[in-house]
Amino acid sequence: MKALLLIDIQNDFLPGGSLAVPGGHEILPLVNDLQPTYDLVVATQDWHPAQHQSFASQHPGRQPFEQIDLHGLPQTLWPDHCVQGTAGAEFSPALDQHRIEAIFRKGTTPEIDSYSGFFDNGHRKSTGLADYLRGRGVQEVHLCGLAADFCVNFSALDALQEGFQVRFLEAATRAISAEGYAQARQELQRRGAQIG
Ligand code: VGL
Ligand code: ZN
């Protein structure tokens, strides 16, 4: 069984959103065309409380994209984004949702960020995604969505660690930082992910 993971295809990561990924909207036609070619389609959704500590707004004197130490982990500070229940947290209206069988939400704990759809950044709390996929007989996961250098990257790394065959669908992702993505791509390849 082969599953397609749709990572964080949410309004705040698309043009007009608070953390818009350059060219993010360009992936939507491809993502929609890909879905029917998989046995299973699963989505992740970044889903933060308004007071999430990854938001620069929660740290007086700090600006978005600065780095801090957050409870012992390095943390990039972000503009407020994907706040639970807001329009920015919704999936894009241009995303075909009818084949999505399950949605895994992440980033709900205020004290820790969660880039991967599998675990928080400290690898403390699982979302249950790996067990769900195994329960459905999935051996191979292909990833697409936003952003290539953050949530798609960390989801792919965890998928590898969980023992899945992994393909990173490069044409169906866009990055926040081209440099960050170039580095992530090398590491993904080194760890055995197929790219493209
Ligand atoms: C993401 C930064 C903060 C992502 C989520 O989906 O790549 N990036 N939260
Ligand atoms: Zn986030």
Tab-separated table of C-alpha atoms and ligand atoms in Angstrom:
chain	number	residue	atom	x	y	z
A	1	MET	CA	0.000	0.000	0.000
A	2	LYS	CA	1.189	3.434	-1.004
A	3	ALA	CA	-0.010	6.565	0.805
A	4	LEU	CA	0.149	10.207	-0.203
A	5	LEU	CA	0.702	12.644	2.673
A	6	LEU	CA	-0.595	16.161	2.058
A	7	ILE	CA	1.437	18.301	4.421
A	8	ASP	CA	-0.074	21.561	5.698
A	9	ILE	CA	-1.773	22.774	2.498
A	10	GLN	CA	-3.382	25.596	4.462
A	11	ASN	CA	-4.334	29.165	3.626
A	12	ASP	CA	-1.695	30.752	5.861
A	13	PHE	CA	1.055	29.044	3.819
A	14	LEU	CA	-0.406	30.263	0.513
A	15	PRO	CA	-0.353	33.720	-1.120
A	16	GLY	CA	-2.235	36.162	1.107
A	17	GLY	CA	-1.563	34.028	4.192
A	18	SER	CA	0.465	35.143	7.189
A	19	LEU	CA	3.375	32.761	6.453
A	20	ALA	CA	3.035	32.503	2.688
A	21	VAL	CA	5.494	30.125	1.029
A	22	PRO	CA	6.729	31.592	-2.279
A	23	GLY	CA	4.885	29.900	-5.152
A	24	GLY	CA	2.952	27.703	-2.747
A	25	HIS	CA	-0.242	27.884	-4.827
A	26	GLU	CA	1.595	26.435	-7.839
A	27	ILE	CA	1.538	22.948	-6.312
A	28	LEU	CA	-2.254	22.687	-6.093
A	29	PRO	CA	-3.108	21.407	-9.597
A	30	LEU	CA	-0.376	18.775	-9.339
A	31	VAL	CA	-1.414	17.716	-5.819
A	32	ASN	CA	-4.992	17.284	-7.014
A	33	ASP	CA	-3.887	15.229	-10.038
A	34	LEU	CA	-1.685	12.999	-7.869
A	35	GLN	CA	-4.342	12.019	-5.335
A	36	PRO	CA	-6.263	9.435	-7.419
A	37	THR	CA	-3.038	7.527	-8.116
A	38	TYR	CA	-2.638	6.500	-4.420
A	39	ASP	CA	-4.254	3.785	-2.285
A	40	LEU	CA	-4.657	6.198	0.603
A	41	VAL	CA	-4.557	9.976	1.022
A	42	VAL	CA	-3.874	11.499	4.458
A	43	ALA	CA	-3.458	15.176	5.378
A	44	THR	CA	-1.683	17.015	8.164
A	45	GLN	CA	-2.849	20.353	9.529
A	46	ASP	CA	-0.745	22.833	11.496
A	47	TRP	CA	-3.153	23.716	14.323
A	48	HIS	CA	-1.805	26.154	16.882
A	49	PRO	CA	-3.445	27.728	19.927
A	50	ALA	CA	-3.371	31.559	19.685
A	51	GLN	CA	-0.689	31.694	22.401
A	52	HIS	CA	1.655	29.220	20.719
A	53	GLN	CA	5.241	29.889	21.752
A	54	SER	CA	6.573	29.503	18.203
A	55	PHE	CA	4.908	32.866	17.487
A	56	ALA	CA	7.205	35.915	17.699
A	57	SER	CA	4.183	37.784	19.100
A	58	GLN	CA	4.524	35.751	22.322
A	59	HIS	CA	8.102	36.988	22.924
A	60	PRO	CA	8.258	40.739	23.578
A	61	GLY	CA	11.084	42.392	21.647
A	62	ARG	CA	11.474	39.462	19.222
A	63	GLN	CA	10.777	39.482	15.489
A	64	PRO	CA	9.572	36.737	13.151
A	65	PHE	CA	12.386	34.547	11.738
A	66	GLU	CA	14.682	35.174	14.718
A	67	GLN	CA	16.076	32.071	16.429
A	68	ILE	CA	15.590	31.461	20.141
A	69	ASP	CA	15.987	28.616	22.602
A	70	LEU	CA	12.511	27.339	23.493
A	71	HIS	CA	12.564	25.019	26.524
A	72	GLY	CA	15.892	23.583	25.397
A	73	LEU	CA	15.199	23.320	21.658
A	74	PRO	CA	16.283	25.753	18.929
A	75	GLN	CA	13.182	27.526	17.627
A	76	THR	CA	12.614	29.821	14.674
A	77	LEU	CA	10.027	32.407	15.613
A	78	TRP	CA	7.154	32.711	13.134
A	79	PRO	CA	4.425	35.188	12.392
A	80	ASP	CA	1.144	34.059	13.969
A	81	HIS	CA	-0.189	31.351	11.645
A	82	CYS	CA	-2.612	28.440	11.470
A	83	VAL	CA	-4.435	29.455	14.634
A	84	GLN	CA	-7.079	26.885	15.554
A	85	GLY	CA	-10.454	27.737	14.073
A	86	THR	CA	-9.285	30.629	11.879
A	87	ALA	CA	-9.577	30.895	8.087
A	88	GLY	CA	-5.783	30.775	7.828
A	89	ALA	CA	-5.762	27.305	9.360
A	90	GLU	CA	-8.270	25.913	6.840
A	91	PHE	CA	-7.098	23.828	3.917
A	92	SER	CA	-6.924	25.753	0.664
A	93	PRO	CA	-10.286	25.896	-1.114
A	94	ALA	CA	-8.336	24.878	-4.248
A	95	LEU	CA	-7.309	21.590	-2.592
A	96	ASP	CA	-9.473	18.629	-3.570
A	97	GLN	CA	-10.366	17.136	-0.177
A	98	HIS	CA	-12.756	14.366	-1.132
A	99	ARG	CA	-10.184	11.563	-1.002
A	100	ILE	CA	-8.608	12.582	2.333
A	101	GLU	CA	-9.352	9.689	4.733
A	102	ALA	CA	-7.770	11.139	7.856
A	103	ILE	CA	-6.392	14.439	9.104
A	104	PHE	CA	-3.610	14.597	11.693
A	105	ARG	CA	-3.348	17.885	13.552
A	106	LYS	CA	-0.099	19.063	15.111
A	107	GLY	CA	1.403	22.016	16.931
A	108	THR	CA	-1.342	22.042	19.543
A	109	THR	CA	0.938	22.126	22.603
A	110	PRO	CA	1.856	25.782	23.319
A	111	GLU	CA	5.356	25.018	24.630
A	112	ILE	CA	6.711	22.997	21.712
A	113	ASP	CA	6.586	23.273	17.934
A	114	SER	CA	5.788	20.373	15.655
A	115	TYR	CA	7.080	20.451	12.106
A	116	SER	CA	6.655	16.749	11.432
A	117	GLY	CA	3.246	15.178	11.014
A	118	PHE	CA	4.509	12.242	13.100
A	119	PHE	CA	6.081	13.777	16.241
A	120	ASP	CA	6.677	17.125	17.933
A	121	ASN	CA	10.143	18.674	17.526
A	122	GLY	CA	11.371	17.053	20.747
A	123	HIS	CA	10.105	13.633	19.631
A	124	ARG	CA	8.107	13.418	22.859
A	125	LYS	CA	4.523	13.129	21.650
A	126	SER	CA	3.396	11.070	18.670
A	127	THR	CA	0.405	12.132	16.579
A	128	GLY	CA	-0.383	8.469	15.889
A	129	LEU	CA	0.251	8.864	12.163
A	130	ALA	CA	2.855	6.079	11.879
A	131	ASP	CA	0.625	3.542	13.652
A	132	TYR	CA	-2.345	4.624	11.550
A	133	LEU	CA	-0.367	4.069	8.343
A	134	ARG	CA	0.932	0.680	9.513
A	135	GLY	CA	-2.604	-0.291	10.497
A	136	ARG	CA	-3.682	0.440	6.948
A	137	GLY	CA	-0.921	-1.744	5.532
A	138	VAL	CA	1.121	1.151	4.176
A	139	GLN	CA	4.794	0.500	3.436
A	140	GLU	CA	5.497	3.415	1.159
A	141	VAL	CA	4.713	7.096	1.736
A	142	HIS	CA	5.043	9.921	-0.736
A	143	LEU	CA	5.040	13.468	0.574
A	144	CYS	CA	3.962	16.785	-0.879
A	145	GLY	CA	2.770	20.136	0.482
A	146	LEU	CA	4.283	23.041	2.435
A	147	ALA	CA	6.862	23.931	3.329
A	148	ALA	CA	9.567	21.787	1.695
A	149	ASP	CA	12.281	22.878	4.137
A	150	PHE	CA	10.183	22.565	7.294
A	151	CYS	CA	7.105	20.422	7.663
A	152	VAL	CA	7.511	18.282	4.535
A	153	ASN	CA	11.194	17.752	5.315
A	154	PHE	CA	10.691	16.776	8.963
A	155	SER	CA	7.731	14.558	8.109
A	156	ALA	CA	9.875	12.761	5.517
A	157	LEU	CA	12.726	12.298	8.024
A	158	ASP	CA	10.350	10.793	10.599
A	159	ALA	CA	8.748	8.572	7.939
A	160	LEU	CA	12.212	7.189	7.141
A	161	GLN	CA	12.938	6.637	10.818
A	162	GLU	CA	9.612	4.824	11.183
A	163	GLY	CA	10.726	2.411	8.475
A	164	PHE	CA	8.602	3.548	5.534
A	165	GLN	CA	9.903	3.777	2.007
A	166	VAL	CA	9.852	7.501	1.318
A	167	ARG	CA	9.509	9.585	-1.802
A	168	PHE	CA	9.730	13.358	-1.577
A	169	LEU	CA	7.598	14.721	-4.420
A	170	GLU	CA	9.764	17.714	-5.156
A	171	ALA	CA	7.556	19.226	-7.869
A	172	ALA	CA	4.635	19.259	-5.446
A	173	THR	CA	6.336	21.241	-2.682
A	174	ARG	CA	7.729	24.757	-2.292
A	175	ALA	CA	10.272	25.994	0.272
A	176	ILE	CA	10.400	28.997	2.592
A	177	SER	CA	14.200	29.181	2.041
A	178	ALA	CA	15.968	27.792	-1.043
A	179	GLU	CA	19.178	27.389	0.982
A	180	GLY	CA	17.409	25.566	3.763
A	181	TYR	CA	15.818	23.261	1.251
A	182	ALA	CA	19.106	22.501	-0.537
A	183	GLN	CA	20.519	21.287	2.786
A	184	ALA	CA	17.423	19.330	3.717
A	185	ARG	CA	17.401	17.649	0.298
A	186	GLN	CA	20.957	16.362	0.747
A	187	GLU	CA	20.186	14.933	4.155
A	188	LEU	CA	16.984	13.286	2.910
A	189	GLN	CA	18.907	11.629	0.091
A	190	ARG	CA	21.647	10.524	2.463
A	191	ARG	CA	19.056	8.841	4.648
A	192	GLY	CA	17.516	6.982	1.731
A	193	ALA	CA	14.588	9.057	0.544
A	194	GLN	CA	13.802	9.061	-3.166
A	195	ILE	CA	13.504	12.585	-4.478
A	196	GLY	CA	11.306	13.609	-7.407
B	1	VGL	C1	5.465	25.174	8.995
B	1	VGL	C2	6.713	26.823	9.978
B	1	VGL	C3	5.870	26.829	11.071
B	1	VGL	C4	5.262	24.273	7.822
B	1	VGL	C5	4.628	25.154	10.078
B	1	VGL	O1	4.136	23.782	7.616
B	1	VGL	O2	6.261	24.032	7.077
B	1	VGL	N1	6.513	25.997	8.960
B	1	VGL	N2	4.828	25.994	11.101
B	2	ZN	ZN	3.386	26.195	12.618
